[in-house]
CSV table of C-alpha atoms and ligand atoms in Angstrom, one decimal:
chain,number,residue,atom,x,y,z
U,106,MET,CA,-21.7,9.8,-25.2
U,107,ALA,CA,-19.2,9.7,-22.3
U,108,ASN,CA,-15.9,8.3,-20.6
U,109,VAL,CA,-17.3,7.1,-17.4
U,110,SER,CA,-15.7,6.5,-14.5
U,111,VAL,CA,-17.7,4.0,-12.1
U,112,ILE,CA,-16.1,4.1,-8.5
U,113,GLY,CA,-17.4,0.6,-6.2
U,114,LEU,CA,-18.1,-2.4,-8.3
U,115,GLY,CA,-20.3,-4.1,-6.1
U,116,TYR,CA,-24.0,-5.0,-6.5
U,117,ILE,CA,-25.0,-2.0,-8.2
U,118,GLY,CA,-21.6,-0.5,-9.2
U,119,LEU,CA,-20.9,-3.5,-11.6
U,120,PRO,CA,-24.5,-3.6,-13.1
U,121,THR,CA,-24.6,-0.1,-13.6
U,122,ALA,CA,-21.3,-0.4,-15.3
U,123,ALA,CA,-22.3,-2.9,-17.4
U,124,VAL,CA,-25.5,-1.4,-18.7
U,125,LEU,CA,-24.0,2.1,-19.3
U,126,GLY,CA,-21.6,0.1,-21.3
U,127,SER,CA,-24.6,-1.4,-23.3
U,128,HIS,CA,-25.5,2.1,-24.1
U,129,GLY,CA,-22.4,3.4,-25.4
U,130,HIS,CA,-20.4,4.9,-22.9
U,131,LYS,CA,-16.5,4.1,-22.8
U,132,VAL,CA,-17.0,3.1,-18.8
U,133,PHE,CA,-13.6,2.4,-16.3
U,134,GLY,CA,-14.6,0.6,-13.4
U,135,CYS,CA,-12.8,1.0,-10.4
U,136,ASP,CA,-13.1,-1.3,-7.5
U,137,VAL,CA,-10.1,-1.6,-4.3
U,138,ASN,CA,-10.3,-5.5,-4.9
U,139,GLN,CA,-7.7,-6.9,-7.0
U,140,ASN,CA,-9.7,-10.3,-6.8
U,141,THR,CA,-12.7,-8.3,-8.3
U,142,VAL,CA,-11.1,-7.0,-11.1
U,143,ASP,CA,-9.4,-9.7,-12.3
U,144,ILE,CA,-13.0,-11.8,-12.6
U,145,ILE,CA,-14.6,-9.0,-14.1
U,146,ASN,CA,-11.9,-7.9,-16.3
U,147,SER,CA,-12.4,-11.8,-17.4
U,148,GLY,CA,-16.1,-11.4,-18.3
U,149,ARG,CA,-17.7,-12.4,-15.4
U,150,ALA,CA,-19.4,-11.0,-12.4
U,151,HIS,CA,-18.6,-11.4,-8.9
U,152,VAL,CA,-21.7,-11.3,-7.7
U,153,ILE,CA,-25.2,-13.6,-8.3
U,154,GLU,CA,-27.8,-11.3,-9.8
U,155,PRO,CA,-30.0,-13.0,-12.7
U,156,ASP,CA,-28.4,-11.9,-16.3
U,157,LEU,CA,-25.4,-10.4,-15.0
U,158,ASP,CA,-23.0,-12.5,-16.1
U,159,ALA,CA,-24.0,-11.9,-19.8
U,160,ALA,CA,-24.2,-8.0,-19.8
U,161,VAL,CA,-20.5,-8.2,-18.0
U,162,GLU,CA,-19.2,-10.4,-20.7
U,163,SER,CA,-21.2,-8.4,-23.1
U,164,ALA,CA,-19.7,-5.0,-22.3
U,165,VAL,CA,-15.6,-6.3,-21.1
U,166,SER,CA,-15.9,-8.1,-24.6
U,167,SER,CA,-17.0,-5.4,-26.7
U,168,GLY,CA,-14.1,-3.3,-25.0
U,169,SER,CA,-16.4,-0.8,-23.3
U,170,PHE,CA,-15.6,-1.7,-19.6
U,171,LYS,CA,-12.4,-2.2,-18.3
U,172,ALA,CA,-11.9,-2.8,-14.5
U,173,PHE,CA,-8.8,-0.9,-13.0
U,174,THR,CA,-7.9,-0.5,-9.4
U,175,THR,CA,-7.4,2.6,-9.2
U,176,PRO,CA,-10.0,5.5,-10.6
U,177,GLN,CA,-9.0,6.5,-14.3
U,178,ALA,CA,-9.8,9.8,-15.8
U,179,ALA,CA,-13.4,10.5,-17.2
U,180,ASP,CA,-16.0,13.6,-17.8
U,181,VAL,CA,-18.6,11.2,-15.2
U,182,TYR,CA,-17.9,10.3,-11.8
U,183,ILE,CA,-20.7,7.8,-10.5
U,184,ILE,CA,-19.5,6.9,-6.9
U,185,VAL,CA,-21.5,3.6,-5.9
U,186,VAL,CA,-19.2,2.6,-2.8
U,187,PRO,CA,-20.7,1.1,0.5
U,188,THR,CA,-21.9,3.4,3.2
U,189,PRO,CA,-21.8,0.9,6.4
U,190,PHE,CA,-22.2,2.1,10.1
U,191,LYS,CA,-19.2,2.7,12.3
U,192,GLY,CA,-20.3,2.4,16.0
U,193,GLU,CA,-23.2,4.2,17.8
U,194,GLU,CA,-23.7,7.5,19.7
U,195,ALA,CA,-26.5,7.4,22.2
U,196,GLY,CA,-27.5,4.2,21.2
U,197,VAL,CA,-28.2,5.4,17.4
U,198,PRO,CA,-25.6,3.6,14.9
U,199,GLN,CA,-23.4,6.7,12.8
U,200,PRO,CA,-23.3,6.3,9.0
U,201,ASP,CA,-19.5,5.4,8.3
U,202,MET,CA,-18.3,8.4,5.0
U,203,SER,CA,-15.0,7.5,5.0
U,204,TYR,CA,-15.2,4.9,1.5
U,205,VAL,CA,-17.3,8.2,-0.2
U,206,GLU,CA,-14.4,10.1,1.1
U,207,SER,CA,-11.5,8.3,0.1
U,208,ALA,CA,-13.4,7.7,-3.4
U,209,ALA,CA,-14.0,11.7,-3.7
U,210,LYS,CA,-10.3,12.4,-2.4
U,211,ALA,CA,-9.1,9.7,-5.4
U,212,ILE,CA,-11.0,11.7,-8.0
U,213,SER,CA,-9.5,14.7,-7.2
U,214,SER,CA,-6.8,14.8,-8.8
U,215,LEU,CA,-8.2,13.7,-12.3
U,216,VAL,CA,-11.2,15.8,-12.6
U,217,LYS,CA,-11.0,18.6,-15.0
U,218,GLU,CA,-13.8,22.1,-15.7
U,219,ASP,CA,-17.2,21.1,-16.2
U,220,ASP,CA,-17.0,17.4,-14.8
U,221,LEU,CA,-20.0,15.7,-13.9
U,222,VAL,CA,-19.6,14.2,-10.1
U,223,ILE,CA,-22.5,11.8,-9.1
U,224,LEU,CA,-22.8,10.3,-6.1
U,225,GLU,CA,-25.2,7.0,-5.6
U,226,SER,CA,-24.1,5.6,-2.8
U,227,THR,CA,-27.0,5.9,0.3
U,228,SER,CA,-25.7,8.8,2.1
U,229,PRO,CA,-27.3,11.0,5.2
U,230,VAL,CA,-29.1,14.2,4.1
U,231,GLY,CA,-26.2,16.3,3.2
U,232,ALA,CA,-23.6,14.1,2.0
U,233,THR,CA,-23.0,15.3,-1.8
U,234,ARG,CA,-22.1,18.6,-0.4
U,235,LYS,CA,-19.6,17.7,2.8
U,236,ASN,CA,-18.4,14.1,2.1
U,237,VAL,CA,-17.8,14.5,-1.8
U,238,ALA,CA,-17.9,18.1,-3.3
U,239,ASP,CA,-16.0,19.9,-0.2
U,240,ILE,CA,-13.4,17.0,-0.4
U,241,ILE,CA,-12.7,17.9,-4.0
U,242,GLU,CA,-12.6,21.7,-3.8
U,243,GLY,CA,-10.7,21.4,-1.1
U,244,ALA,CA,-7.7,19.2,-2.7
U,245,ARG,CA,-8.3,21.6,-5.8
U,246,PRO,CA,-9.7,25.0,-4.9
U,247,GLU,CA,-9.3,26.3,-8.7
U,248,LEU,CA,-12.2,24.0,-9.6
U,249,LYS,CA,-14.5,25.3,-7.0
U,250,ASN,CA,-18.2,26.2,-9.1
U,251,LYS,CA,-17.0,24.6,-11.8
U,252,LEU,CA,-18.2,21.0,-11.6
U,253,HIS,CA,-21.4,19.5,-11.6
U,254,TYR,CA,-22.3,17.5,-8.3
U,255,CYS,CA,-25.5,15.5,-8.1
U,256,TYR,CA,-27.0,12.9,-5.8
U,257,CYS,CA,-28.6,10.3,-7.5
U,258,PRO,CA,-29.8,7.4,-5.4
U,259,GLU,CA,-30.0,3.9,-6.8
U,260,ARG,CA,-32.9,2.0,-6.0
U,261,VAL,CA,-33.2,-0.9,-7.7
U,262,LEU,CA,-34.7,-4.6,-5.9
U,263,PRO,CA,-31.7,-7.3,-6.3
U,264,GLY,CA,-32.7,-10.0,-8.4
U,265,GLN,CA,-34.2,-7.9,-10.4
U,266,ILE,CA,-31.7,-5.2,-11.0
U,267,LEU,CA,-30.8,-5.0,-14.6
U,268,THR,CA,-34.3,-4.2,-15.7
U,269,GLU,CA,-35.3,-1.8,-12.9
U,270,LEU,CA,-31.9,-0.2,-13.9
U,271,ILE,CA,-33.9,0.8,-17.1
U,272,GLU,CA,-37.0,1.0,-16.1
U,273,ASN,CA,-37.5,2.6,-12.7
U,274,ASP,CA,-38.0,6.5,-12.3
U,275,ARG,CA,-35.0,7.9,-11.1
U,276,VAL,CA,-34.5,11.1,-8.8
U,277,VAL,CA,-31.4,13.3,-9.4
U,278,GLY,CA,-30.5,16.3,-7.1
U,279,GLY,CA,-28.2,18.6,-7.8
U,280,LEU,CA,-25.8,20.8,-5.7
U,281,THR,CA,-27.0,23.5,-8.9
U,282,PRO,CA,-29.7,23.6,-10.9
U,283,GLN,CA,-27.4,23.2,-14.3
U,284,ALA,CA,-26.0,19.9,-12.5
U,285,ALA,CA,-29.3,18.2,-12.3
U,286,VAL,CA,-29.7,19.6,-16.1
U,287,LYS,CA,-26.8,18.0,-16.8
U,288,ALA,CA,-27.4,14.5,-14.7
U,289,LYS,CA,-30.9,14.1,-16.1
U,290,ALA,CA,-29.1,14.3,-19.3
U,291,PHE,CA,-26.9,11.3,-18.5
U,292,TYR,CA,-29.0,9.5,-17.1
U,293,LYS,CA,-31.5,10.1,-20.4
U,294,THR,CA,-29.1,8.0,-22.1
U,295,PHE,CA,-30.5,4.3,-20.3
U,296,VAL,CA,-32.9,4.9,-18.3
U,297,LYS,CA,-36.4,4.5,-19.9
U,298,GLY,CA,-38.6,6.0,-16.5
U,299,ASP,CA,-39.1,9.5,-15.8
U,300,VAL,CA,-35.7,11.4,-14.5
U,301,PHE,CA,-36.9,14.4,-12.0
U,302,GLU,CA,-34.6,16.8,-11.1
U,303,THR,CA,-34.5,18.3,-7.6
U,304,ILE,CA,-31.9,19.6,-4.9
U,305,ALA,CA,-28.8,17.3,-4.0
U,306,GLU,CA,-30.7,17.5,-0.1
U,307,GLN,CA,-34.1,16.6,-1.1
U,308,ALA,CA,-32.5,13.4,-3.0
U,309,GLU,CA,-31.0,12.4,-0.5
U,310,LEU,CA,-33.7,12.0,1.5
U,311,VAL,CA,-35.8,10.7,-1.2
U,312,LYS,CA,-33.7,7.2,-1.1
U,313,LEU,CA,-33.9,7.4,2.7
U,314,THR,CA,-37.2,7.9,3.0
U,315,GLU,CA,-38.1,4.9,0.4
U,316,ASN,CA,-36.6,2.1,2.6
U,317,THR,CA,-38.1,3.8,6.0
U,318,TYR,CA,-41.3,3.5,5.2
U,319,ARG,CA,-41.3,0.2,4.0
U,320,ASP,CA,-39.7,-0.9,7.1
U,321,ILE,CA,-41.9,1.4,9.3
U,322,ASN,CA,-44.5,-0.3,7.3
U,323,ILE,CA,-43.0,-4.1,8.1
U,324,ALA,CA,-42.9,-2.8,12.2
U,325,PHE,CA,-46.5,-2.3,11.9
U,326,ALA,CA,-46.9,-5.5,10.4
U,327,ASN,CA,-44.9,-7.4,12.8
U,328,GLU,CA,-46.5,-5.4,15.9
U,329,LEU,CA,-49.8,-7.0,14.3
U,330,SER,CA,-48.2,-10.2,14.4
U,331,SER,CA,-47.6,-9.9,18.1
U,332,ILE,CA,-51.2,-8.6,18.6
U,333,CYS,CA,-52.7,-11.3,17.1
U,334,ASP,CA,-50.2,-14.5,18.9
U,335,GLU,CA,-51.4,-12.6,22.0
U,336,LYS,CA,-55.8,-12.7,20.9
U,337,ASN,CA,-55.1,-15.6,19.2
U,338,LEU,CA,-56.2,-14.4,15.8
U,339,ASN,CA,-54.6,-14.5,12.1
U,340,VAL,CA,-52.7,-12.1,10.9
U,341,TRP,CA,-52.5,-13.1,7.5
U,342,GLU,CA,-56.3,-12.8,7.5
U,343,VAL,CA,-56.2,-9.6,9.2
U,344,ILE,CA,-53.7,-8.1,7.0
U,345,LYS,CA,-55.3,-9.7,3.5
U,346,PHE,CA,-59.1,-8.5,4.4
U,347,ALA,CA,-57.8,-5.0,5.7
U,348,ASN,CA,-56.1,-4.9,2.5
U,349,ARG,CA,-58.8,-5.2,0.1
U,350,HIS,CA,-59.8,-1.3,1.2
U,351,PRO,CA,-58.9,0.4,-1.8
U,352,ARG,CA,-56.3,2.6,0.5
U,353,VAL,CA,-54.8,0.3,2.6
U,354,ASN,CA,-51.6,-1.7,1.6
U,355,VAL,CA,-50.2,-3.1,5.2
U,356,HIS,CA,-46.6,-4.4,4.5
U,357,PHE,CA,-46.1,-8.5,6.0
U,358,PRO,CA,-44.7,-10.0,9.4
U,359,GLY,CA,-41.8,-12.0,9.2
U,360,PRO,CA,-38.9,-13.0,11.2
U,361,GLY,CA,-37.5,-9.5,11.0
U,362,VAL,CA,-35.9,-7.3,8.5
U,363,GLY,CA,-32.7,-7.9,6.5
U,364,GLY,CA,-30.4,-6.9,3.6
U,365,HIS,CA,-28.4,-3.8,3.6
U,366,CYS,CA,-31.1,-1.2,3.1
U,367,ILE,CA,-33.9,-1.3,4.5
U,368,ALA,CA,-32.9,-2.1,8.0
U,369,VAL,CA,-29.8,0.6,7.8
U,370,ASP,CA,-31.0,3.3,5.5
U,371,PRO,CA,-33.6,4.9,8.6
U,372,TRP,CA,-30.7,4.9,11.0
U,373,PHE,CA,-29.8,7.7,8.8
U,374,ILE,CA,-32.6,9.7,9.2
U,375,VAL,CA,-32.1,8.9,13.3
U,376,SER,CA,-28.9,9.6,13.4
U,377,GLY,CA,-29.0,13.1,11.4
U,378,SER,CA,-32.3,13.9,13.1
U,379,PRO,CA,-32.7,11.9,16.5
U,380,GLU,CA,-35.0,14.1,18.6
U,381,LYS,CA,-37.7,14.5,15.1
U,382,ALA,CA,-37.3,10.6,14.0
U,383,LYS,CA,-39.4,9.1,17.1
U,384,LEU,CA,-41.4,6.7,15.0
U,385,THR,CA,-38.4,5.9,12.3
U,386,HIS,CA,-36.1,4.9,15.8
U,387,LEU,CA,-39.2,2.8,17.1
U,388,ALA,CA,-39.9,1.0,14.0
U,389,ARG,CA,-36.3,0.2,13.5
U,390,THR,CA,-36.6,-1.3,17.6
U,391,ILE,CA,-39.2,-3.4,16.6
U,392,ASN,CA,-38.2,-5.2,13.9
U,393,ASP,CA,-34.6,-5.6,15.1
U,394,ALA,CA,-36.8,-7.4,18.1
U,395,LYS,CA,-38.6,-9.6,15.9
U,396,PRO,CA,-35.8,-12.3,16.0
U,397,ALA,CA,-35.2,-12.8,19.6
U,398,TYR,CA,-39.2,-13.2,19.5
U,399,VAL,CA,-39.3,-16.3,16.9
U,400,VAL,CA,-36.2,-18.1,19.1
U,401,ASP,CA,-38.6,-17.7,21.8
U,402,GLN,CA,-41.6,-19.3,19.9
U,403,ILE,CA,-39.1,-22.2,18.6
U,404,LEU,CA,-38.1,-22.6,22.4
U,405,LYS,CA,-41.4,-23.2,23.4
U,406,GLY,CA,-42.1,-25.4,21.1
U,407,ILE,CA,-39.0,-27.6,21.5
U,408,GLU,CA,-40.7,-27.6,25.5
U,409,ASP,CA,-44.2,-28.3,24.0
U,410,THR,CA,-43.2,-31.7,21.7
U,411,ALA,CA,-39.9,-32.5,24.2
U,412,THR,CA,-38.4,-33.1,21.0
U,413,ASP,CA,-34.6,-32.8,20.5
U,414,THR,CA,-34.3,-31.7,16.9
U,415,VAL,CA,-35.6,-28.8,15.1
U,416,ALA,CA,-35.3,-27.8,11.4
U,417,LEU,CA,-34.9,-23.8,10.3
U,418,LEU,CA,-36.1,-23.7,6.7
U,419,GLY,CA,-34.4,-20.8,4.8
U,420,MET,CA,-31.1,-18.3,5.6
U,421,ALA,CA,-31.2,-15.9,3.0
U,422,TYR,CA,-32.7,-12.5,4.1
U,423,LYS,CA,-36.0,-12.7,1.4
U,424,PRO,CA,-37.3,-15.4,-0.6
U,425,ASN,CA,-35.4,-16.9,-3.8
U,426,VAL,CA,-32.2,-15.2,-3.2
U,427,ASP,CA,-28.8,-16.7,-2.2
U,428,ASP,CA,-27.9,-13.8,0.3
U,429,LEU,CA,-27.2,-14.4,3.2
U,430,ARG,CA,-25.6,-10.6,4.6
U,431,GLU,CA,-27.6,-9.1,7.5
U,432,SER,CA,-30.1,-12.0,7.5
U,433,PRO,CA,-32.8,-12.4,10.5
U,434,SER,CA,-32.9,-16.4,9.6
U,435,VAL,CA,-29.2,-16.4,10.4
U,436,GLU,CA,-29.3,-14.3,13.6
U,437,ILE,CA,-32.2,-16.8,14.8
U,438,ALA,CA,-29.9,-19.9,14.2
U,439,LYS,CA,-27.4,-18.3,16.1
U,440,LEU,CA,-29.2,-17.0,19.1
U,441,LEU,CA,-31.2,-20.6,18.9
U,442,LYS,CA,-27.6,-22.2,19.4
U,443,THR,CA,-27.0,-20.6,22.5
U,444,LYS,CA,-30.2,-21.7,23.8
U,445,THR,CA,-30.8,-25.0,23.3
U,446,ASP,CA,-29.1,-28.2,23.2
U,447,ALA,CA,-31.5,-29.2,20.2
U,448,LYS,CA,-29.8,-30.2,17.0
U,449,ILE,CA,-30.7,-27.6,14.6
U,450,LEU,CA,-31.2,-28.5,10.9
U,451,ILE,CA,-30.3,-25.8,8.7
U,452,VAL,CA,-32.0,-25.8,5.1
U,453,GLU,CA,-31.1,-23.5,2.5
U,454,PRO,CA,-31.3,-24.8,-0.8
U,455,TYR,CA,-29.0,-21.7,-2.2
U,456,VAL,CA,-26.1,-22.2,-0.7
U,457,ASP,CA,-23.5,-25.2,-0.1
U,458,SER,CA,-22.3,-24.5,3.5
U,459,MET,CA,-22.9,-22.0,7.0
U,460,ASP,CA,-20.5,-21.9,9.3
U,461,GLY,CA,-21.1,-23.9,12.2
U,462,PHE,CA,-23.9,-25.5,11.1
U,463,GLU,CA,-25.0,-29.0,9.2
U,464,LEU,CA,-27.2,-28.5,5.9
U,465,ALA,CA,-30.2,-30.8,5.5
U,466,ASP,CA,-32.7,-31.9,3.0
U,467,THR,CA,-35.8,-29.9,2.9
U,468,LYS,CA,-37.8,-33.6,3.5
U,469,GLU,CA,-35.5,-35.7,5.8
U,470,ALA,CA,-35.3,-32.3,8.0
U,471,VAL,CA,-38.7,-31.5,8.2
U,472,ALA,CA,-39.3,-35.3,9.0
U,473,GLN,CA,-36.8,-35.8,11.3
U,474,ALA,CA,-37.8,-32.4,13.4
U,475,GLY,CA,-40.2,-32.0,16.2
U,476,VAL,CA,-40.1,-28.0,15.3
U,477,VAL,CA,-40.3,-26.9,12.1
U,478,ALA,CA,-40.0,-23.0,11.5
U,479,MET,CA,-40.3,-21.1,8.4
U,480,LEU,CA,-38.0,-18.6,8.3
U,481,THR,CA,-37.4,-17.8,4.8
U,482,ASN,CA,-40.3,-19.0,2.2
U,483,HIS,CA,-38.6,-19.9,-1.0
U,484,LYS,CA,-40.0,-21.4,-3.8
U,485,GLU,CA,-38.2,-25.0,-2.8
U,486,PHE,CA,-40.5,-24.8,0.4
U,487,LEU,CA,-44.0,-24.7,-0.8
U,488,ASP,CA,-44.9,-27.7,-1.6
U,489,ILE,CA,-44.2,-28.5,1.9
U,490,THR,CA,-47.9,-30.7,3.1
U,491,LEU,CA,-49.8,-30.1,6.1
U,492,GLY,CA,-49.8,-34.0,6.4
U,493,GLU,CA,-45.7,-33.5,6.7
U,494,LEU,CA,-46.2,-31.3,9.7
U,495,GLU,CA,-48.7,-33.2,11.7
U,496,GLY,CA,-47.8,-34.0,15.3
U,497,LYS,CA,-45.1,-31.5,14.9
U,498,ALA,CA,-45.1,-27.5,16.6
U,499,VAL,CA,-45.1,-25.2,13.9
U,500,VAL,CA,-43.1,-21.5,13.7
U,501,ASP,CA,-44.7,-20.1,10.5
U,502,THR,CA,-42.9,-16.3,10.2
U,503,ARG,CA,-44.1,-16.0,6.7
U,504,GLY,CA,-47.7,-17.3,6.8
U,505,VAL,CA,-46.9,-19.9,4.1
U,506,TRP,CA,-49.3,-22.5,6.0
U,507,ALA,CA,-51.7,-19.9,7.2
B,669,SAJ,N1,-39.8,-7.9,4.6
B,669,SAJ,C1,-41.2,-8.4,5.4
B,669,SAJ,N2,-42.2,-7.8,5.2
B,669,SAJ,C2,-42.6,-7.5,3.9
B,669,SAJ,C3,-41.4,-6.9,2.6
B,669,SAJ,C4,-40.2,-7.4,3.1
B,669,SAJ,O1,-40.1,-8.3,6.4
B,669,SAJ,O2,-43.8,-7.3,3.8
B,669,SAJ,C5,-38.3,-8.2,4.9
B,669,SAJ,C6,-38.1,-9.1,3.6
B,669,SAJ,O3,-38.0,-10.3,3.9
B,669,SAJ,C7,-35.9,-8.8,3.9
B,669,SAJ,C8,-36.2,-7.2,4.3
B,669,SAJ,O4,-37.8,-6.8,4.4
B,669,SAJ,O5,-35.8,-9.4,4.9
B,669,SAJ,C9,-36.0,-6.2,3.1
B,669,SAJ,O6,-36.2,-6.6,1.5
B,669,SAJ,P1,-36.7,-6.3,0.4
B,669,SAJ,O7,-37.4,-6.9,-0.7
B,669,SAJ,O8,-38.5,-5.2,0.9
B,669,SAJ,O9,-36.0,-5.0,0.0
B,669,SAJ,P2,-34.6,-5.2,-0.6
B,669,SAJ,O10,-33.8,-4.9,0.9
B,669,SAJ,O11,-33.7,-6.1,-1.4
B,669,SAJ,O12,-34.3,-3.5,-1.5
B,669,SAJ,C10,-35.1,-2.5,-0.9
B,669,SAJ,C11,-35.9,-2.0,-1.8
B,669,SAJ,N3,-36.2,-0.8,-1.6
B,669,SAJ,C12,-37.6,-0.8,-1.7
B,669,SAJ,O13,-38.5,-1.8,-2.1
B,669,SAJ,C13,-38.6,1.0,-1.1
B,669,SAJ,C14,-35.1,-1.6,-3.2
B,669,SAJ,O14,-36.1,-1.3,-4.4
B,669,SAJ,C15,-34.0,-0.8,-2.8
B,669,SAJ,O15,-32.9,-0.6,-3.9
B,669,SAJ,C16,-33.0,-1.2,-2.2
B,669,SAJ,O16,-33.4,-1.6,-1.0
B,669,SAJ,C17,-31.8,-0.5,-1.8
B,669,SAJ,O17,-30.7,-1.0,-2.5
B,669,SAJ,O18,-31.9,0.3,-1.0
C-alpha cells in the first residue's frame, strides 16, 4: 500500500481519494479551494453523488484521508484537475492545460526517484509528456528518466461513480513500459475490472474515443429525428426497430448533448487533428445546433396554440441528477426567454432555484401551459398522462410520450 497524493478533489478526484482510503492507502488530497478542503475534512462531500458522503466520512474519520490546499509529498501522485477550453482557433475550441501544468509544477518540488505520476484528467494526445513530464523534468533535471509517468483516464458515469471506480476496466498508458506495469499494480489494489497496459498517447486517445463515439452516435440520432420530423415519422419507433438488428445500437435524440465530457472531449480530437477529424467536428456541430431547433419547435407551439404560458420540464443535463452544468435544457430556457413574451414555467425537482426563472410544480405547470416541452426525462415526470396534455402543443425531445 502506498502514500498517495490526489491533486484536484472534484467530481472524480474526491471519490477516487475516498476509494483509495478505503483500500488501505494513505491519501493526501489537495484542492485550491479552502472551503472544499474544510468540508471534506469535516467528513462530508462538497459534490452530490450517491454514497459519496458516507465514503468520505469513513475515509476521513479512519485517518486514511485528509485534504490540504497544497500538494503533499507521497509515492504516487494522481492529477485529476479540470481541462476546460481557452477560446477558439479557426472555430475550434482549444484545450486549456494550465490547471494540469500548475499541478505538475506544484508537485515537481515534492517528487523523488521511482515515484509514480499519473494524469487522469481528460487531455489531448501528448499531454502526459508535454504538460506533465516535461514540466517536472524541466524543474528537476536530475530526475530525468527516474520517475514513472502514466496516463490513466477515468471513465465513471456520474450517478454510479463509486461502483464504476471499482468495477470498470481501466487502461493505463505509460511513457515507458515499466511505468505502465507500476501503474497497473497500483490500480489493481482497488479495481476489480481488468487493467490494460499501453503507451500514454494511446491511452489519451482511448478516453477521447469513448466520448466521441457517443457524441457521433447521438448526432446521428438527432439528425434522424429532424429527418423524421420532416417526413412526419416516429423516430423513436425507427430507432427501436433498427436496434433489433443484432449489430445495431443507435443512441437516442434529445434536446442536445450536455455535461462536462461528451460535448467537450471531441473538440480535443478536432483541435489536435483539424484536417482529419471531419466527422467528429460535424457531429459536434449537429449536437450543438439542437437546442436552437427545439426552441423553434416551442415557438411554433406557442403560435399554433396562441398560449401565453410554456412549461419546460427538466433542466439537468440528463435524467435523475441535479447537475445543470453545460445543460442544453438551460440553454433552451435562456434562448426561449429572448424570443418570446410568454411566461416560462421551469420544472426541475432536483434544484431549489434557478437564476432568472420561476420554478413551478410539475402538475400545476402542465395544467397552466399551452405548450409543454419535455427536456430532461426525470422519473418524476413519467406519470404525466396523455389526458393532462390534451389540447396542448407537446415538444417531446426524449420520446416519453412517443
Ligand atoms: N444523451 C443523448 N442521447 C443518448 C445518450 C445521452 O442525448 O442516447 C445525452 C444526455 O442527455 C446528456 C449527454 O448526452 O446530455 C451525456 O450524458 P451521458 O449519460 O451519455 O454521459 P456523461 O457525460 O454523464 O458521462 C460520460 C460517460 N461516457 C460514456 O458513456 C462513453 C462516462 O462513462 C465518462 O466517464 C464521462 O462521460 C466522462 O467523465 O468523460
